[in-house]
PDB file of C-alpha atoms in Angstrom:
ATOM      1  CA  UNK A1395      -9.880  -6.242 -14.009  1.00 66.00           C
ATOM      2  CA  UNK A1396     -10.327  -3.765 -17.265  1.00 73.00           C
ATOM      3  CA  UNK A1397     -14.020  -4.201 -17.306  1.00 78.00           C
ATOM      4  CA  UNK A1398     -14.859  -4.598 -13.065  1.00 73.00           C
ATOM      5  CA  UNK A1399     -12.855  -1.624 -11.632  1.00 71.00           C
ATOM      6  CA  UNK A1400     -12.843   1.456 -12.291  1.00 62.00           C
ATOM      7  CA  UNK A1401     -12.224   3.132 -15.559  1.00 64.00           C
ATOM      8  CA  UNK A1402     -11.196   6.341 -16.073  1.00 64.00           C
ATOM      9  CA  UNK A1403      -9.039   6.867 -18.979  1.00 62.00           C
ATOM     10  CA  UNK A1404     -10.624   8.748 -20.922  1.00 59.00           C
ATOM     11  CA  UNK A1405     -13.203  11.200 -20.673  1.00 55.00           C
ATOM     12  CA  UNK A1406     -16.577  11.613 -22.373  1.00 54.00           C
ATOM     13  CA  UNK A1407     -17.229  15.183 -23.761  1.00 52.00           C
ATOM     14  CA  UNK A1408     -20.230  16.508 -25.201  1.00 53.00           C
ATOM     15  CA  UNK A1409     -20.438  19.204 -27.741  1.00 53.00           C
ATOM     16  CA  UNK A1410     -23.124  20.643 -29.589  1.00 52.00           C
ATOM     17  CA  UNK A1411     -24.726  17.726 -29.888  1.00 52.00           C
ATOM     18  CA  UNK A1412     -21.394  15.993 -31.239  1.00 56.00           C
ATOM     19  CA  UNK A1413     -19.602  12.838 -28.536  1.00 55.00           C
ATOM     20  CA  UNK A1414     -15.944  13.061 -28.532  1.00 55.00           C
ATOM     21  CA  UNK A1415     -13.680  10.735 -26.305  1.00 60.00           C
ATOM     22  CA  UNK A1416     -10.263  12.861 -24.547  1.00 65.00           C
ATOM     23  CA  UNK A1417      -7.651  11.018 -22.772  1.00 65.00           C
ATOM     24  CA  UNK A1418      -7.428  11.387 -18.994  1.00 71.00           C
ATOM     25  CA  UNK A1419      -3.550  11.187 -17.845  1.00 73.00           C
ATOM     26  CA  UNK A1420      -4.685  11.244 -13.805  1.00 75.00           C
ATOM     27  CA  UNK A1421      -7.442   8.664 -14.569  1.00 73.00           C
ATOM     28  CA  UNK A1422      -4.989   6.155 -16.398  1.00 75.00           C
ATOM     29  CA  UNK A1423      -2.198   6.365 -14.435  1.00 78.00           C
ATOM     30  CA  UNK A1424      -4.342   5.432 -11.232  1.00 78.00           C
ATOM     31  CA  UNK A1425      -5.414   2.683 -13.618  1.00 77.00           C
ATOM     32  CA  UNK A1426      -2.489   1.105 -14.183  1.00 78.00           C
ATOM     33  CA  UNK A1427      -1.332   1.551 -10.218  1.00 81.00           C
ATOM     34  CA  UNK A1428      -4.154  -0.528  -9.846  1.00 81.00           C
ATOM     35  CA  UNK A1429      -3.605  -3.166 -11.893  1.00 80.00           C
ATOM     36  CA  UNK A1430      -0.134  -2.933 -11.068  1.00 81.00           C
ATOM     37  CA  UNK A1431      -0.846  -3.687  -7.320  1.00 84.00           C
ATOM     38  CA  UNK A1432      -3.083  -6.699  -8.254  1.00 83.00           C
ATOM     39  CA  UNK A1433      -1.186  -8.318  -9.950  1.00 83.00           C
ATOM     40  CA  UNK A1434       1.647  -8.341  -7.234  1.00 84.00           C
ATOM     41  CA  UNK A1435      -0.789  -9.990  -5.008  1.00 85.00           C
ATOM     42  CA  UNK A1436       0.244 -12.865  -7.013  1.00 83.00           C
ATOM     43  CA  UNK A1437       3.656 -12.993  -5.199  1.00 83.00           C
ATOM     44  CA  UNK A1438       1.592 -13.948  -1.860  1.00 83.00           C
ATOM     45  CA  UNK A1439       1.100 -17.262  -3.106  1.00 84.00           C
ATOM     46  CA  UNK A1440       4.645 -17.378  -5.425  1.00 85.00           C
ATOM     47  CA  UNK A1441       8.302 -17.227  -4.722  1.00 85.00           C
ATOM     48  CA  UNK A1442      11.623 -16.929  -7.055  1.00 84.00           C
ATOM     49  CA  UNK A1443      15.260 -17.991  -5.933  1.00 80.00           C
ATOM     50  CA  UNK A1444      15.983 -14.005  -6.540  1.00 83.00           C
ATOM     51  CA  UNK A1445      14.297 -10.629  -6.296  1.00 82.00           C
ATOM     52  CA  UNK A1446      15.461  -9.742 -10.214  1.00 86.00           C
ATOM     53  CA  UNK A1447      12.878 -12.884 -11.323  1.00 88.00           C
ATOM     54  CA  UNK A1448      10.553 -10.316  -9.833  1.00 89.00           C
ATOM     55  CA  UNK A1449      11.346  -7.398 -11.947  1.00 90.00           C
ATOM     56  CA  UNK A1450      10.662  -9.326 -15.116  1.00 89.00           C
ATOM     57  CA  UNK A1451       6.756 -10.008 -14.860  1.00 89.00           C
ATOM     58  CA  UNK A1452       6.383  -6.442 -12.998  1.00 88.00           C
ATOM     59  CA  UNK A1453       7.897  -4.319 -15.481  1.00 88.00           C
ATOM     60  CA  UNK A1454       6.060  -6.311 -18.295  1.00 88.00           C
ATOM     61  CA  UNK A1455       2.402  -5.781 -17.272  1.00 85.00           C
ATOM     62  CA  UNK A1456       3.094  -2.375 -16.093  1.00 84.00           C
ATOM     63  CA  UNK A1457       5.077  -0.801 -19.583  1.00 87.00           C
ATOM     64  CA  UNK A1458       2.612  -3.188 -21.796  1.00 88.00           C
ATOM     65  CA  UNK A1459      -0.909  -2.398 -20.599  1.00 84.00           C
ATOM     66  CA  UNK A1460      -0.414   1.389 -20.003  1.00 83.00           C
ATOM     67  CA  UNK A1461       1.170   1.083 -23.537  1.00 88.00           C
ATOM     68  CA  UNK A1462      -1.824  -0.966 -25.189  1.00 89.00           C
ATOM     69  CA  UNK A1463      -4.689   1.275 -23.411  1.00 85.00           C
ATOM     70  CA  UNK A1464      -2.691   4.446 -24.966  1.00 85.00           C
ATOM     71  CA  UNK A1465      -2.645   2.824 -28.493  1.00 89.00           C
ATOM     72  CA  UNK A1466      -6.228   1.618 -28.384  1.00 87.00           C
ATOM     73  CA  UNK A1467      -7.666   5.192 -27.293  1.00 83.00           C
ATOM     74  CA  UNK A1468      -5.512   6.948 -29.454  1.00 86.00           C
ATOM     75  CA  UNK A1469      -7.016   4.529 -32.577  1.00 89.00           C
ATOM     76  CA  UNK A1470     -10.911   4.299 -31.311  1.00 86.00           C
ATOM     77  CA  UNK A1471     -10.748   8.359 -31.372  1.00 83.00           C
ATOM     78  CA  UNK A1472      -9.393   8.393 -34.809  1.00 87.00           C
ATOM     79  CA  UNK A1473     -10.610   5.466 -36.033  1.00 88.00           C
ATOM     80  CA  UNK A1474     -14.313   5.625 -34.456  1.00 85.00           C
ATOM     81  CA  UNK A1475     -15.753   3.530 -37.334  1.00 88.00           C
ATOM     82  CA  UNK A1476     -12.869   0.208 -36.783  1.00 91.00           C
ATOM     83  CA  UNK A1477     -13.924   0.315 -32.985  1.00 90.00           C
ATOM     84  CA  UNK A1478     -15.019  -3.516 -32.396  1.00 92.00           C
ATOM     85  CA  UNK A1479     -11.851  -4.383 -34.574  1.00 94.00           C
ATOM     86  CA  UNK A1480      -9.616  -2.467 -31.887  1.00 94.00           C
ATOM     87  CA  UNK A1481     -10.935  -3.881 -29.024  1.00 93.00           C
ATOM     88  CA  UNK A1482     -10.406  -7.576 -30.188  1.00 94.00           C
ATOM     89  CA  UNK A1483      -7.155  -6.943 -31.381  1.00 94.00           C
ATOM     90  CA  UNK A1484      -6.322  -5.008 -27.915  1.00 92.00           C
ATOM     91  CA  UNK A1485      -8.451  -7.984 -26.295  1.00 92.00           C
ATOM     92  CA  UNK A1486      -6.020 -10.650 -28.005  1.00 93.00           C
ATOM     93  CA  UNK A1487      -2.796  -8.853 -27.167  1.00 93.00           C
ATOM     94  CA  UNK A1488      -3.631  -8.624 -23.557  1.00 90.00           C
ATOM     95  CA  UNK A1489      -4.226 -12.067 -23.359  1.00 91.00           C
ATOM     96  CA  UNK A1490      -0.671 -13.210 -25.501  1.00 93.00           C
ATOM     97  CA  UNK A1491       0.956 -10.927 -22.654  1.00 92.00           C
ATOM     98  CA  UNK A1492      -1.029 -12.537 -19.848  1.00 89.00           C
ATOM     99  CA  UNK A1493      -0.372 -16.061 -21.041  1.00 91.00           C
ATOM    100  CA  UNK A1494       3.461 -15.322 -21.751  1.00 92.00           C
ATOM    101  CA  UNK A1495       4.185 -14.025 -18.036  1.00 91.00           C
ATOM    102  CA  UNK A1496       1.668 -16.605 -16.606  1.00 88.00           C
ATOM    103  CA  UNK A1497       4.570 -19.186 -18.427  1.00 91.00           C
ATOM    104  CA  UNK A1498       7.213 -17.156 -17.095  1.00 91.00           C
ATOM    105  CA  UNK A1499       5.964 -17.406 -13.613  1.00 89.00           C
ATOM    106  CA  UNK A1500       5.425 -20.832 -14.083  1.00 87.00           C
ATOM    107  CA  UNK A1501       8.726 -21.907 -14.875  1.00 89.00           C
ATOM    108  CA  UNK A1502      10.864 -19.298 -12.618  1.00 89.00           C
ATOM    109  CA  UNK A1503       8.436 -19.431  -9.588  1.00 88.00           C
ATOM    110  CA  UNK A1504       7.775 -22.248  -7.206  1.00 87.00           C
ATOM    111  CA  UNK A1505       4.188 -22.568  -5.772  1.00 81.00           C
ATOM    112  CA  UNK A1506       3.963 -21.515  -1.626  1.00 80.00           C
ATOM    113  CA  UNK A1507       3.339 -25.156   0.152  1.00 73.00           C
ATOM    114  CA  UNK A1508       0.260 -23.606   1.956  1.00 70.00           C
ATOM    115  CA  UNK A1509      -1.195 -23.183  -1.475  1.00 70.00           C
ATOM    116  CA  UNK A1510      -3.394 -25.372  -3.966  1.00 77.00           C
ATOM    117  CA  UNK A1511      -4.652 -25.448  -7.012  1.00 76.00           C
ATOM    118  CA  UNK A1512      -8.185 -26.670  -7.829  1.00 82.00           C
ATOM    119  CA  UNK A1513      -8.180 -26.683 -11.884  1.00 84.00           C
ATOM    120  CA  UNK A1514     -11.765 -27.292 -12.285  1.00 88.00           C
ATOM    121  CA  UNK A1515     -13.081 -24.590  -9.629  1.00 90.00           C
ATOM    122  CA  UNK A1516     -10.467 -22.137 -11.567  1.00 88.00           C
ATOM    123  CA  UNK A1517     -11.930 -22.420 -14.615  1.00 91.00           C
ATOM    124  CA  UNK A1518     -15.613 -22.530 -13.451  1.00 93.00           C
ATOM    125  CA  UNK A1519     -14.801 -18.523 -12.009  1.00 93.00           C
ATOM    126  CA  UNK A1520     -12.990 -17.949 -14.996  1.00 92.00           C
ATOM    127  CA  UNK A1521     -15.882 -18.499 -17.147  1.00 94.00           C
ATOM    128  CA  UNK A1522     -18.671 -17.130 -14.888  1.00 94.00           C
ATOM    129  CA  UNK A1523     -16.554 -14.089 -14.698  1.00 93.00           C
ATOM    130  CA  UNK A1524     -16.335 -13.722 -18.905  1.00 94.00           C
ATOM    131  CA  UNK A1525     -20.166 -14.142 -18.708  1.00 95.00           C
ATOM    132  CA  UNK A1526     -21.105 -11.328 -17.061  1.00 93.00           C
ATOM    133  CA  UNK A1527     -19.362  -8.193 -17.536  1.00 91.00           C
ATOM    134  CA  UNK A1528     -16.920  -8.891 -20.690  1.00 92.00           C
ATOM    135  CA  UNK A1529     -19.795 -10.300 -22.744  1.00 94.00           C
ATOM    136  CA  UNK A1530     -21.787  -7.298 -21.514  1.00 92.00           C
ATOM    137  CA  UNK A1531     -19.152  -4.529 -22.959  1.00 91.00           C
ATOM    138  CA  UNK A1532     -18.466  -6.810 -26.217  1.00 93.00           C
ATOM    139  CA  UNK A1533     -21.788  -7.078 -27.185  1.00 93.00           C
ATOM    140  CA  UNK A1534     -22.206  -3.256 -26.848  1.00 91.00           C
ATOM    141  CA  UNK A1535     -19.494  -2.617 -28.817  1.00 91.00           C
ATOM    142  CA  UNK A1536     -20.932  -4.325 -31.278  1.00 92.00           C
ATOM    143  CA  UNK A1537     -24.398  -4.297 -31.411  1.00 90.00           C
ATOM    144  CA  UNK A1538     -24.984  -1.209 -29.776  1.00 85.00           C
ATOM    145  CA  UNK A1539     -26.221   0.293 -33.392  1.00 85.00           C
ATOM    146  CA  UNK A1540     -28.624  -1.797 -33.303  1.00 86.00           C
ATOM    147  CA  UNK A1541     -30.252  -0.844 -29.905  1.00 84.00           C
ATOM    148  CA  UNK A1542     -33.448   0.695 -30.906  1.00 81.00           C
ATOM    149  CA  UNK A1543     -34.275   4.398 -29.226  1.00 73.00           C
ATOM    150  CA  UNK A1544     -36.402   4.975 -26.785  1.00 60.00           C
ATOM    151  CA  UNK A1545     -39.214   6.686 -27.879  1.00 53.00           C
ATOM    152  CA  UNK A1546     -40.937   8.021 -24.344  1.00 49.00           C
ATOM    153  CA  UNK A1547     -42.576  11.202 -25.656  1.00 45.00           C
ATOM    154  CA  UNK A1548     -44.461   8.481 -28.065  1.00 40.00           C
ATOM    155  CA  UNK A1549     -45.000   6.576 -25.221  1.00 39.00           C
ATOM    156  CA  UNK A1550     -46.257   8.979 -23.239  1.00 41.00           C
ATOM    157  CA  UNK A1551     -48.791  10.359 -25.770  1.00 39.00           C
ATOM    158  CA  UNK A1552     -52.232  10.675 -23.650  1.00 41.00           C
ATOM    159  CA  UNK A1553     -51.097  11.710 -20.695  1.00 43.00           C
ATOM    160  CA  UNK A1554     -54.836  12.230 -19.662  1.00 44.00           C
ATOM    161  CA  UNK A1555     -55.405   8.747 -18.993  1.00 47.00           C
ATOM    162  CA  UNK A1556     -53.764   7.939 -16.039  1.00 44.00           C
ATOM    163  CA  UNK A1557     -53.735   3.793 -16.358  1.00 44.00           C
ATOM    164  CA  UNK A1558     -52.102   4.456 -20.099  1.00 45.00           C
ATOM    165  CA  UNK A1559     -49.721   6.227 -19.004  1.00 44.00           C
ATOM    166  CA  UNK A1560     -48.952   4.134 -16.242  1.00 44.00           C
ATOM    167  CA  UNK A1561     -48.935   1.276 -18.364  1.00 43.00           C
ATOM    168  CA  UNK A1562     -46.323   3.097 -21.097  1.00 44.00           C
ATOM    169  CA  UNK A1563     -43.940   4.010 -18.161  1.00 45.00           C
ATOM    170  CA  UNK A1564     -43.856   0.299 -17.580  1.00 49.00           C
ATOM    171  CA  UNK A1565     -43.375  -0.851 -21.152  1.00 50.00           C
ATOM    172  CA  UNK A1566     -40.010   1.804 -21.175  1.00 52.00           C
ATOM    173  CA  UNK A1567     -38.181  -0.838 -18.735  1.00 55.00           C
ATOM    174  CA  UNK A1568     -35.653  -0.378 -16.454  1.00 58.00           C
ATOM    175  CA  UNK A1569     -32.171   0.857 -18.324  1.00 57.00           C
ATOM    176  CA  UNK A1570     -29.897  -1.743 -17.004  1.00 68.00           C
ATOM    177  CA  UNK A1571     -32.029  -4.624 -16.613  1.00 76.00           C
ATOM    178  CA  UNK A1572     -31.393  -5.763 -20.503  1.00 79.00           C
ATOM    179  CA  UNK A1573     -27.625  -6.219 -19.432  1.00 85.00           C
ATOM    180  CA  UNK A1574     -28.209  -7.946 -16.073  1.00 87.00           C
ATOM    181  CA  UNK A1575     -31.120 -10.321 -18.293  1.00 87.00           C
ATOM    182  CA  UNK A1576     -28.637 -10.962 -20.292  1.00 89.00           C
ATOM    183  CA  UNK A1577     -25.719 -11.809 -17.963  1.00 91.00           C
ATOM    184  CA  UNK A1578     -28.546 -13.880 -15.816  1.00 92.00           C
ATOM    185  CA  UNK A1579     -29.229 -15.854 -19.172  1.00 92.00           C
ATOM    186  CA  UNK A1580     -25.827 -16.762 -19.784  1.00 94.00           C
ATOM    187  CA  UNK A1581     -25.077 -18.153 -16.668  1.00 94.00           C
ATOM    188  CA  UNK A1582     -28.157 -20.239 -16.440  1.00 94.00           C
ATOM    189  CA  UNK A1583     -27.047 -21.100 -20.231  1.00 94.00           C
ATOM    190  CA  UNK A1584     -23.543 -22.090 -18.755  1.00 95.00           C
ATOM    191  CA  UNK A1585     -25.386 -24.207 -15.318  1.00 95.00           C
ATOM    192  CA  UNK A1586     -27.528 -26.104 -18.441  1.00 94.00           C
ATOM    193  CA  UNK A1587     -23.963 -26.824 -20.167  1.00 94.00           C
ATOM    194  CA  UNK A1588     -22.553 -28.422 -17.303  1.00 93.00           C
ATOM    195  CA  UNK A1589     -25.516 -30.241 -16.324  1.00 92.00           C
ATOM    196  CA  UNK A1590     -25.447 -31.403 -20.181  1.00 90.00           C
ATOM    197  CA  UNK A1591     -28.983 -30.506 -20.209  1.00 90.00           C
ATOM    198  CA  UNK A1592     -28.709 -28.569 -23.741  1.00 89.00           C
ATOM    199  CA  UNK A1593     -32.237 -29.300 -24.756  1.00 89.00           C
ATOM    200  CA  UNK A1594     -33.387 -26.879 -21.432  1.00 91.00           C
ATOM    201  CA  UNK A1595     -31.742 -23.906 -23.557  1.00 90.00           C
ATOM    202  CA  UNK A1596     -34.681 -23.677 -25.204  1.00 89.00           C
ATOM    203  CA  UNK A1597     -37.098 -23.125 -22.369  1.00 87.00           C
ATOM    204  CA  UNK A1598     -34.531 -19.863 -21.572  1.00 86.00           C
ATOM    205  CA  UNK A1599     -34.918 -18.218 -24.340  1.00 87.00           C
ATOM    206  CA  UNK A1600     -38.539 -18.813 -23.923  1.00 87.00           C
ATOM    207  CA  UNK A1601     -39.353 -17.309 -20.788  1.00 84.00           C
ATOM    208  CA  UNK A1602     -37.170 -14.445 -21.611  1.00 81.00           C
ATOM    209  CA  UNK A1603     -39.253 -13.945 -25.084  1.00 82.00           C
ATOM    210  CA  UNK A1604     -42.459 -14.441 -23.096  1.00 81.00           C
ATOM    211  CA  UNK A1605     -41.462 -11.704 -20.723  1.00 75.00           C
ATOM    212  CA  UNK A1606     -40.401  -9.568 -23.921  1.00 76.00           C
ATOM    213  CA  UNK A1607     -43.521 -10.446 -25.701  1.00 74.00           C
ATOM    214  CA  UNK A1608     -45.298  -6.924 -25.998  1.00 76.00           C
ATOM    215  CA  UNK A1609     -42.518  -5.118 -27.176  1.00 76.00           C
ATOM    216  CA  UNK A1610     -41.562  -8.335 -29.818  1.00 75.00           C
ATOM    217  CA  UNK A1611     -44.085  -6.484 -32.298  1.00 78.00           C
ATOM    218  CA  UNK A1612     -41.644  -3.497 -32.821  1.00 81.00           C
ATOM    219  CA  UNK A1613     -39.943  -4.700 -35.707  1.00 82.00           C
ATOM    220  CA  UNK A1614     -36.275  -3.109 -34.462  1.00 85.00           C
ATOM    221  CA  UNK A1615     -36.420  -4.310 -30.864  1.00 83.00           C
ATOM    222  CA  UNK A1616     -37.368  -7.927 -32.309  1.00 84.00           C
ATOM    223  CA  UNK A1617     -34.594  -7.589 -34.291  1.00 87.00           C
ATOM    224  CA  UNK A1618     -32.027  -6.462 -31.323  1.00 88.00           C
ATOM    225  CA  UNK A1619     -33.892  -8.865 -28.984  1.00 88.00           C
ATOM    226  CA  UNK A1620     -33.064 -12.120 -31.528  1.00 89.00           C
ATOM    227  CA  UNK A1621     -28.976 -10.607 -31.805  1.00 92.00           C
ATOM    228  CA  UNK A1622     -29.128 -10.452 -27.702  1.00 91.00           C
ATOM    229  CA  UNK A1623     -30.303 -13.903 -27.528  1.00 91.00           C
ATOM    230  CA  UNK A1624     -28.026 -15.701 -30.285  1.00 93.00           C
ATOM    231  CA  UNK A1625     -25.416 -13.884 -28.976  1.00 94.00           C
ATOM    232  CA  UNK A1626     -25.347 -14.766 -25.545  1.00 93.00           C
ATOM    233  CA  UNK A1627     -26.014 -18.615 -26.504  1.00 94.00           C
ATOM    234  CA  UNK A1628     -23.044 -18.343 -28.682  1.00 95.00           C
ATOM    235  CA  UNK A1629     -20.802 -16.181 -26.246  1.00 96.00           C
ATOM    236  CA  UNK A1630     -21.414 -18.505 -23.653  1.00 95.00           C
ATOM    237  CA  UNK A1631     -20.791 -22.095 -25.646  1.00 95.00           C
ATOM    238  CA  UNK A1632     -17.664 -20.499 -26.900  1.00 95.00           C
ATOM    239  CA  UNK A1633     -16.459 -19.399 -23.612  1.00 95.00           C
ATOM    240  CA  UNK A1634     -17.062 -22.538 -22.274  1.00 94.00           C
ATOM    241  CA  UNK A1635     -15.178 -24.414 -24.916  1.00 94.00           C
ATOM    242  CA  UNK A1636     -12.233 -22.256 -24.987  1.00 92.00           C
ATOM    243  CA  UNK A1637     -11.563 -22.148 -21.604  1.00 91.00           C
ATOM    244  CA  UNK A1638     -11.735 -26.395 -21.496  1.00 87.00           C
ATOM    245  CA  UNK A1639      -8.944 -25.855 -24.169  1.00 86.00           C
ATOM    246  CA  UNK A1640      -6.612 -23.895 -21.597  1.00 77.00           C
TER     247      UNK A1640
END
């Protein structure tokens, strides 16, 4: 829910050509209501001998997460430099606290008859749902250094010559089409998994190179463009094989 709802925590202020990141106490309370009130939609399709079984999970997710997001804003402002290191070690935690009430729920909760569990189905939106946005905001946390600039004035250098400059605006790109590529590719990456066609991979990466192939002669976008691949053939076998693990 962190990465597909809305997030207003903190807030982005710029000054004198300086970033810095403040915490927003309206924006992270309204947060956690949020992800307070999904998570007792649960309790639709689960029921404990007594209401104080209820109290347990509720009180858990609510203290823990607003706790978490308060440490892990608090540390990315201070700590700018450690940021991908705080966000898997606040990625982690969230999941030890998930899995430990999930067990709690399990064992002090009895399933509603009208409701049924397909495993395989589960896991199949589980994964398709890590493909797309979480991979998106890891890899940017990441790898966003290595983005290279846009460099439109360069682009846009004879201006007199109206097909050039035509021809420039379209080599600039659309500025969220390399995340929705890339959260295309790994699903198609994750279909070829399933279907156990592996050796199809390949044909992927080359369409999406072929489509790429003008701008594969700047040295720095060839270099991003080869992380962006590798990384969402990597993100995507890993996801896959982890969650057959659960």
């Amino acid at each position: 829910a962190d990465f597909y709802l809305p997030n207003n925590k903190i807030k982005t202020i710029t000054k004198e050509n300086n970033t810095f990141i403040e915490f927003n106490p309206q924006g992270f309370f309204a947060h956690i209501l949020i992800q307070l009130l999904l998570f007792l939609c649960i309790f639709f399709f689960y029921s404990a001998v007594a209401w104080f079984y209820y109290v347990v999970p509720i009180v858990i997710i609510f203290l823990t997460h607003g706790i978490i997001d308060i440490c892990k804003i608090s540390l990315t402002k201070r700590f700018k430099q450690f940021e991908p290191l705080i966000y898997i070690c606040d990625q982690i935690i969230h999941i030890v606290i998930l899995y430990l009430v999930a067990h709690y729920i399990s064992v002090n909760f009895i399933a509603c008859d009208f409701f049924t569990i397909d495993e395989y189905l589960v896991k199949t939106i589980l994964i398709c749902i890590l493909l797309i946005k979480p991979a998106n905001t890891t890899f940017q946390i990441f790898f966003n250094k290595f983005k290279p600039p846009l460099d439109k004035k360069a682009m846009q250098s004879e201006p007199s010559n109206e097909e050039k400059h035509d021809e420039s605006e379209n080599d600039i790109g659309f500025e969220s089409a390399g995340a929705t590529i890339g959260a295309l590719e790994r699903l198609l990456v994750f279909v070829l998994i399933v279907t156990e066609s592996i050796t199809a991979i390949g044909f992927v990466i080359a369409i999406k190179a072929l489509a790429r192939y003008k701008k594969l002669h700047n040295t720095k976008f060839g270099e991003y463009f080869i992380l962006g691949t590798f990384y969402s053939v990597l993100y995507t076998f890993l996801v896959h094989f982890l969650v057959k693990l659960i």
